[in-house]
Short mmCIF file of C-alpha atoms and ligand atoms in Angstrom, two decimals:
data_model
loop_
_atom_site.label_atom_id
_atom_site.label_comp_id
_atom_site.label_asym_id
_atom_site.label_seq_id
_atom_site.Cartn_x
_atom_site.Cartn_y
_atom_site.Cartn_z
CA MET V 1 -67.62 9.57 -146.50
CA ILE V 2 -64.22 10.25 -144.79
CA LYS V 3 -64.29 12.56 -141.32
CA THR V 4 -61.96 13.84 -139.33
CA ILE V 5 -62.65 12.68 -135.78
CA ALA V 6 -60.20 14.42 -134.14
CA ALA V 7 -57.66 16.94 -135.19
CA VAL V 8 -54.88 18.69 -132.87
CA GLY V 9 -51.73 21.16 -133.78
CA LEU V 10 -48.22 19.75 -133.54
CA PRO V 11 -45.30 22.68 -132.44
CA VAL V 12 -44.01 22.75 -135.73
CA ASP V 13 -47.18 23.44 -139.11
CA GLU V 14 -48.32 19.97 -138.83
CA VAL V 15 -51.29 18.40 -137.90
CA LEU V 16 -52.42 15.05 -136.37
CA GLU V 17 -55.54 13.90 -137.75
CA ILE V 18 -57.42 10.90 -136.86
CA LYS V 19 -59.86 9.81 -140.24
CA ARG V 20 -62.74 7.64 -140.22
CA ASN V 21 -64.55 6.57 -143.87
CA ARG V 22 -68.15 5.36 -142.92
CA ILE V 23 -69.52 3.56 -145.99
CA LEU V 24 -73.22 3.66 -146.13
CA PRO V 25 -76.05 1.79 -148.12
CA GLU V 26 -77.20 3.03 -151.41
CA THR V 27 -80.75 3.69 -149.73
CA PRO V 28 -79.96 4.27 -145.98
CA MET V 29 -82.76 2.56 -143.49
CA ASP V 30 -83.67 4.49 -140.09
CA SER V 31 -82.05 2.14 -137.94
CA MET V 32 -79.15 0.37 -139.05
CA LYS V 33 -76.50 -1.77 -137.33
CA ARG V 34 -73.01 -0.25 -137.12
CA ILE V 35 -69.47 -2.19 -137.00
CA SER V 36 -66.27 -0.34 -137.04
CA ILE V 37 -63.09 -1.61 -138.27
CA VAL V 38 -60.05 -0.22 -135.96
CA THR V 39 -56.66 -0.38 -136.75
CA GLY V 40 -53.14 1.04 -136.77
CA ILE V 41 -53.26 2.00 -132.73
CA HIS V 42 -49.64 0.45 -132.74
CA GLY V 43 -47.95 1.87 -135.61
CA ASP V 44 -45.69 -1.20 -136.20
CA GLU V 45 -48.39 -3.15 -136.76
CA LEU V 46 -49.94 -3.37 -140.20
CA GLU V 47 -51.87 -6.15 -141.42
CA GLY V 48 -55.27 -4.51 -140.68
CA GLN V 49 -54.33 -1.94 -143.46
CA TYR V 50 -54.53 -4.69 -145.76
CA VAL V 51 -58.24 -5.62 -144.10
CA CYS V 52 -59.40 -2.15 -144.36
CA PHE V 53 -58.83 -1.96 -148.08
CA GLU V 54 -59.79 -5.02 -148.90
CA LEU V 55 -62.92 -4.65 -147.00
CA GLN V 56 -63.81 -1.73 -148.71
CA ARG V 57 -63.03 -2.94 -152.57
CA ARG V 58 -65.17 -6.33 -151.87
CA ILE V 59 -68.21 -4.06 -150.40
CA GLU V 60 -68.24 -1.55 -153.32
CA GLN V 61 -67.97 -4.58 -156.04
CA ASN V 62 -71.79 -5.65 -154.29
CA LYS V 63 -72.77 -2.30 -152.77
CA GLU V 64 -76.65 -3.19 -152.82
CA CYS V 65 -75.80 -5.81 -150.71
CA LEU V 66 -75.04 -3.36 -147.98
CA THR V 67 -77.61 -2.81 -145.03
CA GLY V 68 -76.19 -0.92 -142.62
CA ILE V 69 -72.97 1.03 -141.53
CA VAL V 70 -69.46 0.13 -142.20
CA ASP V 71 -67.15 2.68 -140.12
CA ILE V 72 -63.20 1.91 -141.28
CA TYR V 73 -60.26 3.65 -138.90
CA PRO V 74 -57.26 2.55 -140.35
CA ALA V 75 -55.11 4.81 -138.46
CA MET V 76 -55.47 5.42 -135.02
CA ASN V 77 -51.83 6.32 -134.41
CA PRO V 78 -51.29 7.77 -137.94
CA LEU V 79 -47.61 9.48 -136.68
CA GLY V 80 -46.55 6.11 -135.62
CA ILE V 81 -47.75 4.22 -139.00
CA ASP V 82 -45.68 6.96 -140.85
CA SER V 83 -42.64 6.26 -138.52
CA ILE V 84 -42.27 3.21 -138.21
CA THR V 85 -43.02 3.54 -134.48
CA ARG V 86 -44.94 1.43 -132.36
CA GLY V 87 -46.16 3.71 -129.54
CA ILE V 88 -46.72 7.36 -130.45
CA PRO V 89 -43.62 9.22 -131.61
CA ALA V 90 -41.64 12.02 -129.39
CA PHE V 91 -44.00 11.22 -126.46
CA ASP V 92 -42.75 7.61 -126.13
CA LEU V 93 -46.32 6.51 -125.10
CA ASP V 94 -48.09 2.97 -126.13
CA MET V 95 -51.47 4.51 -127.48
CA ASN V 96 -53.10 1.75 -126.22
CA ARG V 97 -52.18 2.62 -122.42
CA LEU V 98 -54.33 5.88 -122.44
CA PHE V 99 -58.00 5.20 -122.86
CA PRO V 100 -60.38 6.46 -121.92
CA GLY V 101 -58.39 9.46 -122.19
CA ASP V 102 -60.18 12.96 -121.04
CA ILE V 103 -61.52 15.62 -123.50
CA ASP V 104 -60.65 18.42 -121.23
CA GLY V 105 -57.19 16.72 -120.66
CA SER V 106 -53.84 17.02 -122.59
CA MET V 107 -53.33 16.70 -126.32
CA LEU V 108 -53.07 12.73 -126.35
CA GLU V 109 -56.24 12.19 -123.63
CA TYR V 110 -58.27 14.38 -125.87
CA VAL V 111 -57.73 12.37 -128.97
CA VAL V 112 -58.39 9.38 -127.52
CA ALA V 113 -61.47 10.61 -125.80
CA ARG V 114 -62.37 12.00 -129.05
CA ILE V 115 -61.69 8.46 -130.42
CA MET V 116 -64.17 6.67 -127.80
CA GLU V 117 -66.76 9.07 -128.42
CA ASP V 118 -66.71 8.53 -132.14
CA VAL V 119 -66.75 4.66 -131.96
CA ALA V 120 -69.15 4.26 -128.72
CA GLY V 121 -72.27 2.91 -129.74
CA SER V 122 -70.89 0.37 -132.56
CA ASP V 123 -72.79 -2.66 -132.57
CA CYS V 124 -69.69 -4.69 -132.86
CA VAL V 125 -65.79 -3.10 -133.06
CA LEU V 126 -62.90 -5.10 -134.44
CA ASP V 127 -59.55 -3.59 -133.06
CA ILE V 128 -56.91 -5.23 -135.55
CA HIS V 129 -53.19 -5.64 -134.04
CA ALA V 130 -50.59 -7.71 -135.56
CA SER V 131 -48.65 -8.89 -132.97
CA ASN V 132 -45.08 -7.17 -132.75
CA ILE V 133 -41.92 -7.47 -135.28
CA TYR V 134 -40.42 -10.14 -132.71
CA LEU V 135 -43.39 -13.00 -133.12
CA THR V 136 -46.17 -14.29 -135.60
CA GLU V 137 -49.64 -15.23 -134.67
CA ILE V 138 -52.18 -17.37 -136.55
CA PRO V 139 -55.20 -15.17 -137.05
CA GLN V 140 -56.99 -15.17 -133.28
CA ILE V 141 -59.06 -13.28 -130.95
CA ARG V 142 -58.68 -12.29 -127.27
CA ILE V 143 -60.99 -11.55 -124.82
CA ASN V 144 -61.10 -10.99 -121.60
CA GLU V 145 -63.61 -13.10 -119.22
CA LEU V 146 -65.57 -10.61 -117.83
CA HIS V 147 -66.87 -9.84 -121.34
CA GLN V 148 -67.27 -13.26 -122.64
CA ASP V 149 -70.74 -13.68 -122.54
CA ILE V 150 -71.14 -11.16 -125.36
CA LEU V 151 -68.14 -11.43 -127.39
CA VAL V 152 -67.61 -15.13 -127.56
CA PRO V 153 -70.38 -15.80 -129.77
CA MET V 154 -69.36 -12.74 -131.99
CA ALA V 155 -65.68 -13.83 -132.22
CA GLU V 156 -66.81 -17.42 -133.19
CA ALA V 157 -68.46 -16.06 -136.36
CA ALA V 158 -65.40 -13.69 -137.03
CA ASN V 159 -63.60 -16.95 -138.89
CA VAL V 160 -60.10 -16.77 -137.08
CA ASP V 161 -58.55 -20.05 -135.67
CA PHE V 162 -58.30 -19.25 -132.09
CA ILE V 163 -60.06 -17.57 -129.07
CA TRP V 164 -58.24 -16.82 -126.03
CA ILE V 165 -59.97 -15.91 -123.39
CA HIS V 166 -58.02 -13.96 -120.32
CA GLY V 167 -58.54 -14.19 -116.74
CA ALA V 168 -59.91 -10.94 -115.06
CA SER V 169 -56.58 -9.97 -113.38
CA THR V 170 -55.03 -9.71 -116.99
CA VAL V 171 -57.03 -7.60 -118.13
CA LEU V 172 -55.93 -3.66 -118.99
CA GLU V 173 -57.97 -1.03 -118.28
CA SER V 174 -56.42 1.65 -120.31
CA THR V 175 -56.76 -0.13 -123.40
CA PHE V 176 -58.97 1.03 -126.08
CA ALA V 177 -61.29 -2.41 -125.98
CA TYR V 178 -61.46 -2.69 -122.14
CA SER V 179 -62.53 1.23 -121.78
CA LEU V 180 -65.40 0.06 -125.25
CA ASN V 181 -66.53 -3.04 -123.66
CA HIS V 182 -66.75 -1.43 -120.00
CA ILE V 183 -69.31 1.06 -121.47
CA GLY V 184 -71.11 -1.18 -123.20
CA THR V 185 -69.89 -1.36 -126.65
CA PRO V 186 -68.68 -4.32 -127.94
CA VAL V 187 -65.13 -5.24 -128.96
CA LEU V 188 -63.24 -7.94 -130.29
CA VAL V 189 -59.40 -7.36 -130.36
CA VAL V 190 -57.45 -9.60 -133.65
CA GLU V 191 -53.80 -10.75 -133.19
CA MET V 192 -52.68 -12.24 -136.34
CA GLY V 193 -49.90 -12.27 -138.55
CA VAL V 194 -46.59 -9.87 -137.55
CA GLY V 195 -45.54 -6.65 -137.11
CA MET V 196 -44.10 -4.52 -140.11
CA ARG V 197 -45.45 -6.83 -142.71
CA ILE V 198 -49.02 -7.77 -144.64
CA THR V 199 -50.05 -11.82 -144.43
CA ARG V 200 -52.24 -11.59 -147.24
CA THR V 201 -53.85 -14.74 -146.55
CA TYR V 202 -54.94 -14.01 -142.85
CA GLY V 203 -55.92 -10.58 -144.52
CA ASP V 204 -58.44 -12.65 -146.60
CA GLN V 205 -59.75 -15.01 -143.74
CA MET V 206 -60.23 -11.82 -141.88
CA VAL V 207 -62.45 -9.84 -144.63
CA ASP V 208 -64.20 -13.03 -144.74
CA GLY V 209 -64.89 -13.17 -140.94
CA ILE V 210 -66.01 -9.72 -141.45
CA PHE V 211 -68.44 -10.19 -143.82
CA HIS V 212 -70.15 -13.23 -142.26
CA LEU V 213 -70.26 -11.42 -139.03
CA MET V 214 -72.10 -8.46 -140.94
CA LYS V 215 -74.13 -10.67 -142.50
CA LYS V 216 -75.19 -12.26 -139.03
CA MET V 217 -75.93 -8.45 -137.52
CA GLY V 218 -77.68 -7.69 -140.48
CA ILE V 219 -75.49 -5.21 -142.40
CA TRP V 220 -74.98 -7.32 -145.34
CA ASN V 221 -77.11 -9.47 -147.27
CA GLY V 222 -74.92 -10.58 -149.78
CA GLU V 223 -73.47 -13.99 -150.44
CA VAL V 224 -70.87 -15.17 -147.30
CA LYS V 225 -68.40 -18.05 -146.97
CA SER V 226 -68.93 -20.41 -144.18
CA VAL V 227 -66.44 -19.87 -141.37
CA ARG V 228 -64.12 -21.88 -139.36
CA LYS V 229 -64.80 -23.62 -135.87
CA PRO V 230 -62.10 -21.42 -133.63
CA ILE V 231 -60.39 -23.63 -130.58
CA ILE V 232 -61.25 -21.98 -127.75
CA SER V 233 -59.60 -21.53 -124.72
CA ARG V 234 -60.62 -20.46 -121.57
CA LYS V 235 -57.90 -21.81 -118.70
CA PRO V 236 -54.26 -19.93 -118.13
CA GLU V 237 -53.20 -23.44 -118.29
CA ASP V 238 -53.94 -24.84 -121.78
CA VAL V 239 -51.03 -22.61 -122.84
CA CYS V 240 -47.39 -23.48 -122.47
CA TYR V 241 -44.93 -20.63 -123.06
CA LEU V 242 -41.69 -21.83 -124.92
CA ASN V 243 -38.54 -19.40 -123.68
CA ALA V 244 -34.82 -19.10 -124.98
CA SER V 245 -32.30 -21.06 -122.83
CA VAL V 246 -29.68 -19.23 -124.17
CA GLY V 247 -28.75 -15.82 -126.60
CA GLY V 248 -28.24 -16.53 -130.05
CA VAL V 249 -29.76 -16.26 -133.57
CA PHE V 250 -32.97 -18.80 -133.90
CA ILE V 251 -33.55 -20.84 -137.29
CA PRO V 252 -36.95 -21.98 -137.16
CA ASN V 253 -37.61 -25.68 -138.45
CA VAL V 254 -41.45 -25.49 -138.41
CA GLU V 255 -44.35 -23.00 -139.10
CA HIS V 256 -46.87 -21.69 -137.09
CA GLY V 257 -50.47 -23.48 -136.70
CA THR V 258 -48.42 -26.48 -136.77
CA LYS V 259 -49.98 -29.75 -134.87
CA LEU V 260 -46.57 -30.91 -132.99
CA LYS V 261 -45.82 -34.16 -130.68
CA LYS V 262 -43.99 -33.81 -127.44
CA ASP V 263 -40.31 -33.32 -127.78
CA GLU V 264 -40.43 -31.98 -131.64
CA ILE V 265 -38.00 -29.37 -132.49
CA ILE V 266 -39.48 -26.37 -133.20
CA GLY V 267 -36.12 -24.49 -134.39
CA GLN V 268 -32.27 -24.15 -133.13
CA ILE V 269 -30.68 -21.14 -131.35
CA VAL V 270 -27.41 -20.88 -133.06
CA ASP V 271 -24.04 -19.10 -132.52
CA PRO V 272 -22.75 -17.53 -136.25
CA LEU V 273 -19.49 -16.71 -134.83
CA CYS V 274 -18.30 -20.19 -133.56
CA GLY V 275 -21.30 -22.35 -136.08
CA LYS V 276 -22.82 -24.21 -133.12
CA VAL V 277 -25.87 -25.16 -132.09
CA LEU V 278 -26.34 -23.69 -128.82
CA ASP V 279 -29.99 -25.00 -127.76
CA GLU V 280 -32.86 -26.68 -129.98
CA VAL V 281 -36.24 -25.61 -128.52
CA ARG V 282 -38.45 -28.30 -128.26
CA THR V 283 -42.16 -28.67 -127.64
CA PRO V 284 -42.80 -30.01 -123.75
CA GLU V 285 -45.97 -31.51 -125.11
CA ASP V 286 -48.23 -32.51 -127.87
CA GLY V 287 -50.33 -29.36 -129.07
CA MET V 288 -50.54 -26.64 -131.83
CA LEU V 289 -48.26 -24.10 -132.27
CA PHE V 290 -50.15 -20.76 -132.54
CA THR V 291 -47.19 -17.89 -131.93
CA ILE V 292 -43.74 -18.62 -133.09
CA ARG V 293 -40.39 -16.29 -132.67
CA ASP V 294 -40.16 -14.20 -136.49
CA TYR V 295 -37.36 -12.13 -135.68
CA PRO V 296 -34.25 -14.03 -135.38
CA VAL V 297 -31.71 -12.39 -132.30
CA VAL V 298 -32.90 -13.92 -129.13
CA VAL V 299 -31.39 -13.20 -125.36
CA GLU V 300 -31.81 -15.87 -123.09
CA GLY V 301 -35.72 -15.82 -121.78
CA SER V 302 -36.80 -14.57 -125.15
CA LEU V 303 -40.50 -15.70 -126.04
CA MET V 304 -40.07 -18.43 -128.75
CA GLY V 305 -43.34 -19.60 -129.18
CA ARG V 306 -46.98 -20.36 -127.65
CA LEU V 307 -48.41 -23.79 -127.72
CA LEU V 308 -52.17 -24.88 -127.17
CA LYS V 309 -52.32 -28.09 -125.66
CA LYS V 310 -53.82 -31.06 -127.50
CA GLU V 311 -56.45 -31.89 -125.33
CA VAL V 312 -57.86 -28.16 -126.00
CA CYS V 313 -57.39 -28.38 -129.74
CA GLY V 314 -59.16 -31.45 -129.85
CA TYR V 315 -57.46 -33.03 -132.76
CA GLU V 316 -56.53 -36.76 -132.93
ZN1 ZN L 1 -51.30 -4.12 -131.51
#
């Protein structure tokens, strides 16, 4: 059941429309749980598009197992998706800094307020992001510590490799996730893959996780796969940030998700004009590389990767 949850006229004869597809059981019951799959707040992050498609395809195959409501919002920033733009084109605004919005406010404040109204009350929301065009991420859920008691058990059921709990001081209050968590609608922020691409294996992993979560919530009574046990990071010092010491072209040496020893080479920063290696990016200690630079051109200070320290990962 497709519904337009917000529509505003644009200056020249076009309409900005945000759409939701609601999937209901064949025989709806009185009190059903609701899971909402939200993506496309950043128009250049497309990993969630596959998740929306594949989740619906698999529900349709065993529709009789559906016992709750699944709401799919594939394009919260449709103008951004259509024009390969991260923010809202023409306005030059990051949509994820406009929440909770204002129903009587400007056009965009109205749109985000309508999104808030529509998603609020869900029993669980997944807000699927895909890093950006510069960095690739292993499937992870990011949570702020204010809401960890409610969100960590849900995140553990979602088949991600990593749960990253942030301190309250780093929380951005104007995000979709914060605004909904603040009013009691639980939102898990998923980061996986890379901007402008679809990584099918990650999408499949996430869809398995969503079915597992749905089963736990009483929305699905079919077979589900068992889920990965995620590593949980609770302290800022669990993570090392690797930055470029020099500008150049980055040639990676390892895959992200790899467990590395101290001083291993993650990649080289090279000078294509002179054919020289300018620097090697090395691991400062043992750990798992959960983020790696994807976009090759770097400047001094560019983020090249993030390493989760070995003692947090708990591997031998
Ligand atoms: Zn994003």
